[in-house]
Short mmCIF file of C-alpha atoms in Angstrom, two decimals:
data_model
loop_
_atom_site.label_atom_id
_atom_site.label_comp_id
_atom_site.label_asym_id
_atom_site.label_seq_id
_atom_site.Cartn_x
_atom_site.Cartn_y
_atom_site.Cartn_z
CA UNK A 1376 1.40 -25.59 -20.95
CA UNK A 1377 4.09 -22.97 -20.95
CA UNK A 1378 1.88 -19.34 -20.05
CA UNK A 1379 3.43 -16.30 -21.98
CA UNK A 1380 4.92 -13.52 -20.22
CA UNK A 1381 2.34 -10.76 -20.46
CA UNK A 1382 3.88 -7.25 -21.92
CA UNK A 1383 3.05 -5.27 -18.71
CA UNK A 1384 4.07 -7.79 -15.83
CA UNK A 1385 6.15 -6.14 -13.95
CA UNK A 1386 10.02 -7.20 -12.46
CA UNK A 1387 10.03 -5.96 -8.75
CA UNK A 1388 6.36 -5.12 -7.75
CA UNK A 1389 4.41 -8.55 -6.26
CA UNK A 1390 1.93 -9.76 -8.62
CA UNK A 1391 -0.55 -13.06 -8.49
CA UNK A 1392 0.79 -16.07 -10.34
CA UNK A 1393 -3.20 -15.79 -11.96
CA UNK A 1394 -5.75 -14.77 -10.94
CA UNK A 1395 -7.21 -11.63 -9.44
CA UNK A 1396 -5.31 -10.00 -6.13
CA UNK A 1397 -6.61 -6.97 -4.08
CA UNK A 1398 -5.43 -5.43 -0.42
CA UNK A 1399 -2.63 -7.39 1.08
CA UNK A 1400 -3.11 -9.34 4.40
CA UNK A 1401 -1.99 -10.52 7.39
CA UNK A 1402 1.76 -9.00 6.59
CA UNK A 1403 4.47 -9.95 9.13
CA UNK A 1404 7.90 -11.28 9.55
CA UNK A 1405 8.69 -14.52 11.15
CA UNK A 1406 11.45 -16.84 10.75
CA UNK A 1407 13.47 -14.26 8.65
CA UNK A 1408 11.31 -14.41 5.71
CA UNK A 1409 8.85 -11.68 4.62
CA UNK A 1410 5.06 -13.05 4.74
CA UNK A 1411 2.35 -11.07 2.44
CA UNK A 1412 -1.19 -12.08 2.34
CA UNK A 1413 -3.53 -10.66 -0.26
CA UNK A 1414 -7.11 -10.79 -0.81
CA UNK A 1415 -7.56 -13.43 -4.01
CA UNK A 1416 -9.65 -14.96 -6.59
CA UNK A 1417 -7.66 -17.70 -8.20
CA UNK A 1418 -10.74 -18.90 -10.30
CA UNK A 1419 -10.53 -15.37 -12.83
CA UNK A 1420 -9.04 -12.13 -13.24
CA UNK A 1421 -11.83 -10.31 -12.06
CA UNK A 1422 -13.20 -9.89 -8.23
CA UNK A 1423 -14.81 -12.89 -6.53
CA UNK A 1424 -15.26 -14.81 -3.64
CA UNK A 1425 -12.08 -13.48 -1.82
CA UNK A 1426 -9.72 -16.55 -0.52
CA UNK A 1427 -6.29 -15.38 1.24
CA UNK A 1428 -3.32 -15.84 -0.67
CA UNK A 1429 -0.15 -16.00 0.42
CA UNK A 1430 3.67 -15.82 -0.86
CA UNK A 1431 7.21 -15.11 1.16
CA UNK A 1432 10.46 -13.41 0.54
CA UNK A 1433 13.55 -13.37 1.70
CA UNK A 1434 14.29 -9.91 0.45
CA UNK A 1435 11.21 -8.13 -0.61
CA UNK A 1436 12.05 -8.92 -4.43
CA UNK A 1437 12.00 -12.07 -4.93
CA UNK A 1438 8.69 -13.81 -3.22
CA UNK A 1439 7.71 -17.80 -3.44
CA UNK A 1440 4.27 -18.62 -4.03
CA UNK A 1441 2.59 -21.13 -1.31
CA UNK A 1442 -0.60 -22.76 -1.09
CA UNK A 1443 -3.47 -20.51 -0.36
CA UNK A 1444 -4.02 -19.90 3.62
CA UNK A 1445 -7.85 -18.92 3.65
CA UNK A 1446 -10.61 -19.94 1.54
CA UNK A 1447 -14.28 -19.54 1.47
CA UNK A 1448 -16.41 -21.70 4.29
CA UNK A 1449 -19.80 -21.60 6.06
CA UNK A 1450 -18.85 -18.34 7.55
CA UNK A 1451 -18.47 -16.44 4.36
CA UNK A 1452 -15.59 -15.34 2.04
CA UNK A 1453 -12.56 -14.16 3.40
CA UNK A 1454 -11.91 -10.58 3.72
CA UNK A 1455 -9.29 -8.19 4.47
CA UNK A 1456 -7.06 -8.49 7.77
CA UNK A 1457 -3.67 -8.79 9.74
CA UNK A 1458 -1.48 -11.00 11.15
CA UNK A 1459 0.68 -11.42 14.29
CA UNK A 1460 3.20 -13.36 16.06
CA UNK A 1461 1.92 -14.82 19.48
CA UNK A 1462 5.23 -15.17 20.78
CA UNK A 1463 3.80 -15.26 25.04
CA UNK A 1464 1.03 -18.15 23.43
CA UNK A 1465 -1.15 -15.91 25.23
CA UNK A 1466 -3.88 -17.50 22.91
CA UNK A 1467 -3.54 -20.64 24.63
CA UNK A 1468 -3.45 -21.96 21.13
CA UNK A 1469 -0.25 -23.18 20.75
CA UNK A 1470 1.95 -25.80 22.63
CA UNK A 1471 4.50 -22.65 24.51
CA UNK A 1472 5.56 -19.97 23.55
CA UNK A 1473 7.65 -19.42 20.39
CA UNK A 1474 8.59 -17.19 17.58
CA UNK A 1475 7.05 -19.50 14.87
CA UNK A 1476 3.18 -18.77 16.27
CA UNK A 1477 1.34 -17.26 13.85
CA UNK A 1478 -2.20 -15.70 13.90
CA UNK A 1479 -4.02 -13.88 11.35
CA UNK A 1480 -6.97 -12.26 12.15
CA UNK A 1481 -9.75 -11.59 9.24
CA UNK A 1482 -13.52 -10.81 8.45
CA UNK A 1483 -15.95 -13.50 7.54
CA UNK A 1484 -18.03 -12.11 5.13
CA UNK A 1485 -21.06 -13.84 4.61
CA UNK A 1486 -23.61 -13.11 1.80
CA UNK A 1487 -27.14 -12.16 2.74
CA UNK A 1488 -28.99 -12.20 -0.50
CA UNK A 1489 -28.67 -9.28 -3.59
CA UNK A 1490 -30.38 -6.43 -1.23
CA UNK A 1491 -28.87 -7.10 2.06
CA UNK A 1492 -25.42 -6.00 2.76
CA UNK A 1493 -22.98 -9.23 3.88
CA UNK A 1494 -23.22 -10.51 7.73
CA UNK A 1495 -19.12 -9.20 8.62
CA UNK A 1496 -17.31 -10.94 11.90
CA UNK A 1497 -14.05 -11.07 12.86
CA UNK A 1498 -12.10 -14.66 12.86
CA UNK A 1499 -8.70 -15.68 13.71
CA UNK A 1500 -6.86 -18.58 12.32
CA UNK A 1501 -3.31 -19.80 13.29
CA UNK A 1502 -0.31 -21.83 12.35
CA UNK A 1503 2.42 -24.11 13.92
CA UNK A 1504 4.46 -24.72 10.61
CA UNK A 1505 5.66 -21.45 9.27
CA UNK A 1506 2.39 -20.20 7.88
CA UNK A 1507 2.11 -23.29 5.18
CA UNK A 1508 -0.90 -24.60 6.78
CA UNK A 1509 -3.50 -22.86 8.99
CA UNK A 1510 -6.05 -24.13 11.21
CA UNK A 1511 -9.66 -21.65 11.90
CA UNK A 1512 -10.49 -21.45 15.62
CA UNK A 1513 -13.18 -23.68 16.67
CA UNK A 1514 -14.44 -20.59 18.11
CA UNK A 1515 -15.01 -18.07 15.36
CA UNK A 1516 -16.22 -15.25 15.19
CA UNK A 1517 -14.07 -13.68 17.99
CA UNK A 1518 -16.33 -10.38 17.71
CA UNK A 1519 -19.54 -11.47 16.08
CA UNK A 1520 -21.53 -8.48 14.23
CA UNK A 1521 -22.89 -5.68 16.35
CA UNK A 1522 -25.12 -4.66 13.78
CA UNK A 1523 -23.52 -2.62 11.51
CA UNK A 1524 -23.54 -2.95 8.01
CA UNK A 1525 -19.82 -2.46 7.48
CA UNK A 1526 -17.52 -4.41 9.96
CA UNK A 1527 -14.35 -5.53 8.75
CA UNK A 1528 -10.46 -5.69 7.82
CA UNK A 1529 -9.25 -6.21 11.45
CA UNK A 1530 -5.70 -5.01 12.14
CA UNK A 1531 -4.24 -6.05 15.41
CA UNK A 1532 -1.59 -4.49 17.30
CA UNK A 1533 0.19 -4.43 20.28
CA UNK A 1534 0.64 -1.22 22.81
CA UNK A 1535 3.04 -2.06 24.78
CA UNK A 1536 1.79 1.18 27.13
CA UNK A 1537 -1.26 -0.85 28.57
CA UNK A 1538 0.07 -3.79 27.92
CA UNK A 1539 -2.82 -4.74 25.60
CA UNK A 1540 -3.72 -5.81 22.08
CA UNK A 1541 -5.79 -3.31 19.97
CA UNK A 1542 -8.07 -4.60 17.22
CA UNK A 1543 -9.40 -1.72 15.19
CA UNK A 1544 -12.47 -2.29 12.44
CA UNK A 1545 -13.95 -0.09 10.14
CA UNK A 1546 -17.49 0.70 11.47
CA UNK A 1547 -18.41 2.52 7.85
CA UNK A 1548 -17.83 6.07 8.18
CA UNK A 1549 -15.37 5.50 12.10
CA UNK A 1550 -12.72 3.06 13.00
CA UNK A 1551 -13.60 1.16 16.68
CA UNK A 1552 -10.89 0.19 18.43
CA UNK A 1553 -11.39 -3.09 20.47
CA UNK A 1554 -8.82 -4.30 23.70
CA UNK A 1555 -7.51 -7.55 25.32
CA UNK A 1556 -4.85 -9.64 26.56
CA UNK A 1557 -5.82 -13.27 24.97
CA UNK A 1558 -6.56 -12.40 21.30
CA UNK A 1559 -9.52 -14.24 21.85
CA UNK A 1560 -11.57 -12.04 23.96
CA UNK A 1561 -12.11 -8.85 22.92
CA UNK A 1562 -13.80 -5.59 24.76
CA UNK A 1563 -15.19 -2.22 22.95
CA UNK A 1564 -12.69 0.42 23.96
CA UNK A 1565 -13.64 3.36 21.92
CA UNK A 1566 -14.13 4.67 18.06
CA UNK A 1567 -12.33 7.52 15.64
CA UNK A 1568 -12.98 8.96 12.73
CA UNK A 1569 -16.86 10.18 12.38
CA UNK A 1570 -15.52 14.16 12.08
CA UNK A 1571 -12.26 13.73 11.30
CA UNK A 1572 -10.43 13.82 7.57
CA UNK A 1573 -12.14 12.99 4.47
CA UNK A 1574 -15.70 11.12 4.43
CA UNK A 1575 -17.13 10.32 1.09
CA UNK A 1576 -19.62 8.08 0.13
CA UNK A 1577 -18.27 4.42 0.78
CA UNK A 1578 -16.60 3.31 3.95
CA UNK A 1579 -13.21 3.43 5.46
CA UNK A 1580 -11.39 0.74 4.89
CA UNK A 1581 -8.24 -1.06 5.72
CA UNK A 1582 -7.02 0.74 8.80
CA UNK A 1583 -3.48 0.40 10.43
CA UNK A 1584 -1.87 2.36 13.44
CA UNK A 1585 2.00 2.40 14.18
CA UNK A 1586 4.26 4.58 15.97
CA UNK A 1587 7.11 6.46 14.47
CA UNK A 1588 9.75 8.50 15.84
CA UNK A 1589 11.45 11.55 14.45
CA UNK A 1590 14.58 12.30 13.96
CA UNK A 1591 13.95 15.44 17.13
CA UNK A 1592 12.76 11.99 19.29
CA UNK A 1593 9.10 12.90 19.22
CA UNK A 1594 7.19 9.53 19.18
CA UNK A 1595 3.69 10.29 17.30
CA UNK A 1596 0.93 7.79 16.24
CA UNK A 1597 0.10 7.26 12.58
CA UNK A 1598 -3.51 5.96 11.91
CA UNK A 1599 -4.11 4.94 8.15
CA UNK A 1600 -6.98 4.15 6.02
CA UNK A 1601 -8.20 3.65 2.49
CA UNK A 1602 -11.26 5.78 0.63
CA UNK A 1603 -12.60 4.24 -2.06
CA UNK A 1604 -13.98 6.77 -3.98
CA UNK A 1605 -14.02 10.44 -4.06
CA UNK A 1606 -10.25 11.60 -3.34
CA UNK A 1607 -8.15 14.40 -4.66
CA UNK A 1608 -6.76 11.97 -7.37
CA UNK A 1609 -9.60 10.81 -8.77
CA UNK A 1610 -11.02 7.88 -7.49
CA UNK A 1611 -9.64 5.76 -4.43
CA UNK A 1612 -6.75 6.82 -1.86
CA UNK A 1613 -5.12 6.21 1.46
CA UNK A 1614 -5.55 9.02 4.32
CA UNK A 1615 -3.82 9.49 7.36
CA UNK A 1616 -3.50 10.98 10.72
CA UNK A 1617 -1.00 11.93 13.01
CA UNK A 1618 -1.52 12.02 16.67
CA UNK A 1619 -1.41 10.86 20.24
CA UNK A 1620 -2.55 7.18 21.99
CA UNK A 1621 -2.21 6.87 25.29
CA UNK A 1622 -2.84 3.31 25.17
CA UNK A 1623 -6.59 4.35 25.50
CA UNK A 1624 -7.59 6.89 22.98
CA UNK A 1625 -6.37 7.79 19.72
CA UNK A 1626 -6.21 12.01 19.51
CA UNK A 1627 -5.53 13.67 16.56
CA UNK A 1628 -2.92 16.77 16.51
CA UNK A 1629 -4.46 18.50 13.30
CA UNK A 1630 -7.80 20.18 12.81
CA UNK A 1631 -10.21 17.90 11.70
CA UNK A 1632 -10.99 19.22 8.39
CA UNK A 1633 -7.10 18.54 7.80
CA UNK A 1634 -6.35 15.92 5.07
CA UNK A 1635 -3.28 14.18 4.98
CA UNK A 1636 -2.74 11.99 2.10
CA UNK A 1637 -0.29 9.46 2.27
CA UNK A 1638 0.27 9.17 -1.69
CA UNK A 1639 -0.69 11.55 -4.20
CA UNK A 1640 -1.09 9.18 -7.29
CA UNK A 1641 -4.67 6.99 -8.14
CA UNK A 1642 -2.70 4.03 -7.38
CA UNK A 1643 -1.79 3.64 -3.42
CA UNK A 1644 -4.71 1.68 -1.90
CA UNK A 1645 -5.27 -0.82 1.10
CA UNK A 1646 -2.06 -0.33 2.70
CA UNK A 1647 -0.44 -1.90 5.52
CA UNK A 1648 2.86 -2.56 7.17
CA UNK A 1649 4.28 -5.27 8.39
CA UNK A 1650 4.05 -6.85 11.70
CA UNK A 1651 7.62 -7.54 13.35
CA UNK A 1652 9.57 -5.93 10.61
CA UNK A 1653 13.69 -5.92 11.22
CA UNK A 1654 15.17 -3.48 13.51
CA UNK A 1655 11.76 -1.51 14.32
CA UNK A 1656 11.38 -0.29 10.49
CA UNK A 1657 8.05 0.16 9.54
CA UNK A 1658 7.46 -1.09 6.29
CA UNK A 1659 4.61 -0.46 4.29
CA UNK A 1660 2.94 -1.71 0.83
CA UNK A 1661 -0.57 -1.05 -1.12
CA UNK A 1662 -2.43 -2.69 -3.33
CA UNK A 1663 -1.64 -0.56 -6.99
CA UNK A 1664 -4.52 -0.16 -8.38
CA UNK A 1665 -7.84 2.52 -8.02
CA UNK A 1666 -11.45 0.75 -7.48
CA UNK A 1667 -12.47 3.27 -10.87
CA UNK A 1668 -10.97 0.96 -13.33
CA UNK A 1669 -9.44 -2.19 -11.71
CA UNK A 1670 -11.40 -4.77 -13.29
CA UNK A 1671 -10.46 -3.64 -16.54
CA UNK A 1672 -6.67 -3.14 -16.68
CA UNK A 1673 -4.54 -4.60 -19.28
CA UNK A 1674 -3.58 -7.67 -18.05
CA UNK A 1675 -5.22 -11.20 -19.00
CA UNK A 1676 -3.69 -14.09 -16.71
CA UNK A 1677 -3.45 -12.16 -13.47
CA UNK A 1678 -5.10 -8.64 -12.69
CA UNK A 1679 -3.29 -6.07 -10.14
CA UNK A 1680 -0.20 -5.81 -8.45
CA UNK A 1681 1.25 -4.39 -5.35
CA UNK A 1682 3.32 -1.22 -4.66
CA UNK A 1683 7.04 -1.24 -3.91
CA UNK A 1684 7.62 -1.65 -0.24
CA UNK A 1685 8.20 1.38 1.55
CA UNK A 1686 9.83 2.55 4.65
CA UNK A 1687 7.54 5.14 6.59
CA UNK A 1688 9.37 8.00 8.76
CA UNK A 1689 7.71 10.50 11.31
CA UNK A 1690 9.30 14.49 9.60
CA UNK A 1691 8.10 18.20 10.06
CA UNK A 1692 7.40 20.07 7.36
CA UNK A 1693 7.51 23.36 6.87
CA UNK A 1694 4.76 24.33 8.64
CA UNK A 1695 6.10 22.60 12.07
CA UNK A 1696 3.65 19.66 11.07
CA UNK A 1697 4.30 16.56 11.51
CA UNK A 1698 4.01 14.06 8.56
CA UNK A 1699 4.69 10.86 7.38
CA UNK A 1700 8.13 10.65 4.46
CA UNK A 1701 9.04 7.41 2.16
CA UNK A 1702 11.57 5.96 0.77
CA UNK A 1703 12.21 2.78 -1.13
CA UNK A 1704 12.80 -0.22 0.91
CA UNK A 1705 16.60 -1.17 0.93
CA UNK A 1706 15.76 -4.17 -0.41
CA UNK A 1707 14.75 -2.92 -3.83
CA UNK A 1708 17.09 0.18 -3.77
CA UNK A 1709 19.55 -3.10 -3.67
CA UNK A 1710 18.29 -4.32 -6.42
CA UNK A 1711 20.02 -2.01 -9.01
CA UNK A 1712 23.17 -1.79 -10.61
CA UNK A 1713 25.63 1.08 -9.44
CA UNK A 1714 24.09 4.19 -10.86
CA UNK A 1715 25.48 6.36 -13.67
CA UNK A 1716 25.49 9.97 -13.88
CA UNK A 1717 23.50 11.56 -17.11
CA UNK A 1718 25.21 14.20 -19.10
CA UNK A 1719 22.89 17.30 -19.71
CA UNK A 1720 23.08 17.19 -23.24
CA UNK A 1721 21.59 13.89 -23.47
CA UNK A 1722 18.84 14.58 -21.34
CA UNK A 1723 16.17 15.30 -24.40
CA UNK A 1724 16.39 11.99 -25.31
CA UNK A 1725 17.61 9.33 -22.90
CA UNK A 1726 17.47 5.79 -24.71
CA UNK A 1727 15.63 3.05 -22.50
CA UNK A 1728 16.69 -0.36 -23.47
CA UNK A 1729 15.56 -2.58 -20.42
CA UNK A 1730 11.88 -1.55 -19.22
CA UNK A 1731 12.98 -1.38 -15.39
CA UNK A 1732 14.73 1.49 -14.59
CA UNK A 1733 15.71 4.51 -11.77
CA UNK A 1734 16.31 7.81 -11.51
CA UNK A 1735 17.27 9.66 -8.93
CA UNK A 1736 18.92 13.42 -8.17
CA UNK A 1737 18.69 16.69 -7.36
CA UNK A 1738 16.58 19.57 -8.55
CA UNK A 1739 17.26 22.71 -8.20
CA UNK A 1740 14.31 25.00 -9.00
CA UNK A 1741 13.90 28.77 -8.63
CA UNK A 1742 10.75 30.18 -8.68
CA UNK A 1743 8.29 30.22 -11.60
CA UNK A 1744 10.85 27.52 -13.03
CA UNK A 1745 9.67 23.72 -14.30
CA UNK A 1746 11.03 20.44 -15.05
CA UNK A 1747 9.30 18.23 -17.36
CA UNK A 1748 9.18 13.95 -17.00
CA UNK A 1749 8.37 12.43 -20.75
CA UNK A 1750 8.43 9.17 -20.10
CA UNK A 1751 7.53 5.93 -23.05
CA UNK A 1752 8.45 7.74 -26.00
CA UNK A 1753 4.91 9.37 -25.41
CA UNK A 1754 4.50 13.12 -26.81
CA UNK A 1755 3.58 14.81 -23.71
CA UNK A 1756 4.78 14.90 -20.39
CA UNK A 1757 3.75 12.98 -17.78
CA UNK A 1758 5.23 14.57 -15.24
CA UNK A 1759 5.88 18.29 -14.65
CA UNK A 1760 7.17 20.04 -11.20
CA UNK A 1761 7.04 23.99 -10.91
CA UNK A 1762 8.45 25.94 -8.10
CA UNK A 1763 5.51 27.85 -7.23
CA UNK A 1764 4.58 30.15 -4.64
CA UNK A 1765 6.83 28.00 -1.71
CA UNK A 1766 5.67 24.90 -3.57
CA UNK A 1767 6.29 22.71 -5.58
CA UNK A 1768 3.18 22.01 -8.47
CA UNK A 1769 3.08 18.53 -9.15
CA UNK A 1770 1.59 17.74 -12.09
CA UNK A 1771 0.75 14.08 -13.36
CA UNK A 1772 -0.78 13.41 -17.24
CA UNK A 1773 -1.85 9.92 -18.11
CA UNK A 1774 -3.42 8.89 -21.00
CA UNK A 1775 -4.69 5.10 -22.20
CA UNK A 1776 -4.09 3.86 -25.72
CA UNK A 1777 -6.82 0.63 -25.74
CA UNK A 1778 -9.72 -0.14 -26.86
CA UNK A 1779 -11.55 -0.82 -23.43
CA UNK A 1780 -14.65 1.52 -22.64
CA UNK A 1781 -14.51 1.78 -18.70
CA UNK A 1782 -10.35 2.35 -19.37
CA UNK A 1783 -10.76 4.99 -21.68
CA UNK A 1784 -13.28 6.85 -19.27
CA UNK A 1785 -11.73 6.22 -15.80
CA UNK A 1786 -8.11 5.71 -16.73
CA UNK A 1787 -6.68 9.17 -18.06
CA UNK A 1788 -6.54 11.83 -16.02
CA UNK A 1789 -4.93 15.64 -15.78
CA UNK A 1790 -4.35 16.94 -11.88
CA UNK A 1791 -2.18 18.63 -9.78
CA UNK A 1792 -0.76 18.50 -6.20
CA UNK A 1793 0.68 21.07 -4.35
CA UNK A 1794 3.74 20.25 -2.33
CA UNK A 1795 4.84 22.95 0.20
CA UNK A 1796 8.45 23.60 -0.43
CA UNK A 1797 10.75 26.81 0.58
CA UNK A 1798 13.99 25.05 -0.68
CA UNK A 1799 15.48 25.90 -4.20
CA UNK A 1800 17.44 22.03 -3.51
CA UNK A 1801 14.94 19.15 -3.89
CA UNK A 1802 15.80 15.27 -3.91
CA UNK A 1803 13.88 12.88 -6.48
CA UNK A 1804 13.70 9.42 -7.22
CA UNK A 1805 12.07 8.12 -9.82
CA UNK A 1806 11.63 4.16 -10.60
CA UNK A 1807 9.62 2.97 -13.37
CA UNK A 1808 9.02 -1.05 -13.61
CA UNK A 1809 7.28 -2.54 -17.01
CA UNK A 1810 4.72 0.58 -16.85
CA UNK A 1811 4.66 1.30 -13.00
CA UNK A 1812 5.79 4.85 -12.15
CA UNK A 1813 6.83 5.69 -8.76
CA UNK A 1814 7.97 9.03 -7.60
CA UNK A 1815 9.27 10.63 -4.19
CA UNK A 1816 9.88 14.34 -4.18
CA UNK A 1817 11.77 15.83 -1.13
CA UNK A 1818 13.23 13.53 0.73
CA UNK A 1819 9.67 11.47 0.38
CA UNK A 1820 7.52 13.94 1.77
CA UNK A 1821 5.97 14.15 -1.49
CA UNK A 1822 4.80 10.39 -3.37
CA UNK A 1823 3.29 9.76 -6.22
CA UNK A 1824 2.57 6.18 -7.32
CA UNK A 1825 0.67 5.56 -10.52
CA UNK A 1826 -0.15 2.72 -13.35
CA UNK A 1827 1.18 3.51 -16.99
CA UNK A 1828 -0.23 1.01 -20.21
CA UNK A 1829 1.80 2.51 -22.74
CA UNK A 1830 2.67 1.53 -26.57
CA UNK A 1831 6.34 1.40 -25.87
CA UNK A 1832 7.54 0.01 -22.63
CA UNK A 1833 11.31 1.36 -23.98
CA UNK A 1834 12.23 3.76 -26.43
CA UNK A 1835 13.24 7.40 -25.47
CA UNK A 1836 13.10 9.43 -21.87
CA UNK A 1837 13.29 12.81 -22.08
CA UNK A 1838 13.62 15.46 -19.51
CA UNK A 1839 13.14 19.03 -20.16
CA UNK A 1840 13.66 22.14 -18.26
CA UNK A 1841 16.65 24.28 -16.51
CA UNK A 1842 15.88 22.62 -13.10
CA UNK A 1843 17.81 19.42 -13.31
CA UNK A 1844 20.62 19.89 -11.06
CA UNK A 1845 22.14 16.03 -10.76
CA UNK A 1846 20.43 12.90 -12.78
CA UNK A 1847 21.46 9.56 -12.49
CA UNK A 1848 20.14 6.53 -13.97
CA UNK A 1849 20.09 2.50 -12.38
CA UNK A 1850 19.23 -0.62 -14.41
CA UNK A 1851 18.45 -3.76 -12.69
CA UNK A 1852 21.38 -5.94 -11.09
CA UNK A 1853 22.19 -8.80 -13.58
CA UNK A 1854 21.28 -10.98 -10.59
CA UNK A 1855 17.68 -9.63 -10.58
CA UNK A 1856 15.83 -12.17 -13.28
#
């Protein structure tokens, strides 16, 4: 039975082939191909018992499905983790060492009855043929329960400082961090977070810690995690920090009522970066959706997607603070036909013919000035940036057209982000994909990701304003099906 391409599946984001798919997993890169795990439910579109799923890519486009890695046993369901390469077989789990042994490390999740909370662990399974097949360790869990009531999504890493590898776990409202040198015994080290940043009423989630150097050769440590509820764009988001490890103790370099948000849009959740990514990039994706409403987008086979892949760079802003910038992988940025310049006096209506699309340029803004994004033939814009007060007011309208109740009460929204800003000169790119809108704003320090269920996936762009200084527009390469 041939399944019907559904009007909002998108042409460069990763989707399911069915089924329902939440944080990815376990990324890393091995063998020169891209692996991405993602928490999965091949049985409906909706969230159940969570399996692992599993596709690769040569190229961060164009991914092959394989069979899935993880599924539900005695232990539990399988939730969110990581995965690494055990190239020393300091495991012990492999034959010698080599480039092709693969661990993943995850949380057993095992249900407790309606008005208990699940029994979390931590488990590790591995491969020896690629990541097709993977065996559980005999001796799961690797860090039983300690008695907390949320203990998962284990993301391992190594510091190569004290030559050992972290494990860090969401204790609720803190992240532990856990040491060793076998990836099979691990030791308490010592736990972030219960003061620091945003706390709402859920748990951290997802963490992830990498280093990044700037361009001035300062080497800083960025720790990520996911809200679920309760950030400045309504609903879930991903938070950061920026700080020291000594290989012992993470130390932030902001005030702890600082937030740092590592996307501004409702739709930049669970994200991690890969493990072993090509000459030392650190590459990042999220799940695209927001916990408010993702059981009830408008999609019928499959339900959710995942973000572009970024590439995550340590900057200063304008303050002398260090933050975390984007930009588009390569690899999709590669994806797009040679780009054409837009003449002004075309730019109140701009006809869209394919639904996959880029824009990118220059504004030049003065103060009090705005530009205005109208994307999907819609009558008001979506976007709108305003030079104000040595920012830039970034403001993002969304509306839904169907007929579903929990859609049409979570799903529009009307908000505004600040980005601070002294230059009249600011860089943009915009790519839209079936519906998907993302946006960086100077040089990536500002981005913006965000789902779109429009009528009219084509039609007429229009942007309005005196603060478009350069505009040019990319379709997909004919080689991109």
């Amino acid at each position: 039975m041939k399944i019907e391409k559904e009007k909002y599946t998108p042409q460069l984001h990763f989707k399911p082939a069915f089924g329902w798919l939440n944080d990815p997993n376990g990324l890393m890169f091995a063998n020169d191909q891209w692996h991405l795990f993602y928490q999965y439910y091949p049985m409906d579109n909706i969230w159940g018992p969570m399996h692992w799923g599993h596709a690769v890519s040569d190229n961060l486009v164009d991914w092959t499905h394989c069979p899935i890695a993880l599924a539900p046993d005695e232990s539990g369901n399988m939730f969110s983790g990581s995965g690494i390469i055990d190239k020393e077989n300091v495991s012990g789990l492999f034959e010698q060492p080599s480039d092709n042994n693969l661990v993943v490390f995850y949380t057993a999740s095992l249900p407790r009855g309606e008005d208990t909370e699940d029994l979390q662990s931590q488990c590790l399974a591995y491969s020896t043929d690629g990541g097709i097949h993977w065996t559980k360790y005999a001796n799961n869990p690797v860090i039983a329960n300690p008695g907390l009531d949320c203990y998962r999504d284990p993301k391992v890493i190594w510091i190569e400082e004290s030559k050992h590898w972290f494990l860090l776990i969401t204790h609720g409202q803190s992240i532990g961090f856990y040491k060793s040198t076998n990836l099979t015994s691990w030791e308490f080290a010592f736990e972030f977070g219960e003061k620091e940043g945003l706390h709402t009423k859920g748990p951290w989630e997802c963490p992830d810690m990498f280093p990044l150097t700037a361009a001035d050769g300062t080497r800083k440590w960025v720790l990520v995690v996911g809200i679920g509820d309760g950030c400045a764009a309504p609903g879930s988001g991903t938070q950061y920090f920026v700080g020291e490890f000594d290989g012992e103790k993470f130390v932030n370099d902001n005030a702890p009522e600082t937030i740092l948000y590592l996307d501004n849009g409702r739709d930049y959740y669970a994200t991690q970066s890969w493990f072993n990514a090509p000459d030392n990039k650190r590459i990042g994706i999220s799940w695209m959706s927001n916990w408010r409403y993702a059981r009830d987008t408008e999609t019928k086979t499959y339900r959710s997607i995942m973000s572009l892949p970024k590439e995550y760079s340590l900057v200063k802003n304008i303050a002398g603070q260090y933050i975390v910038a984007q930009k588009f992988a390569e690899q999709i940025n590669d994806a797009f036909a040679p780009a054409s310049a837009i003449n002004k006096n075309h730019f109140a209506c701009i006809e869209i013919v394919k639904p996959v699309y880029k824009l990118s340029g220059e504004l030049s803004l003065v103060e009090g000035e705005q530009v205005d994004i109208t994307l999907f033939n819609e009558q008001r814009a979506q976007i709108s940036i305003t030079a104000k007060g040595g920012a830039l007011a970034v403001s993002s309208y969304r509306n839904y057209f169907g007929s579903n109740e929990v859609m049409q009460q979570e799903f529009p929204h009307d908000y505004q982000f600040k980005q601070p800003c002294t230059t009249e000169q600011v860089a943009f790119e915009l790519l839209i994909d079936n519906g998907t809108v993302e946006l960086l704003l100077a040089d990536g320090q500002f981005s913006m990701t965000q789902l779109y269920f429009p009528e009219n996936l084509t039609g007429s762009l229009s942007l309005s304003g005196q603060g478009w200084s350069r505009v040019t527009l990319a379709t997909l390469s004919d080689e991109i099906k």
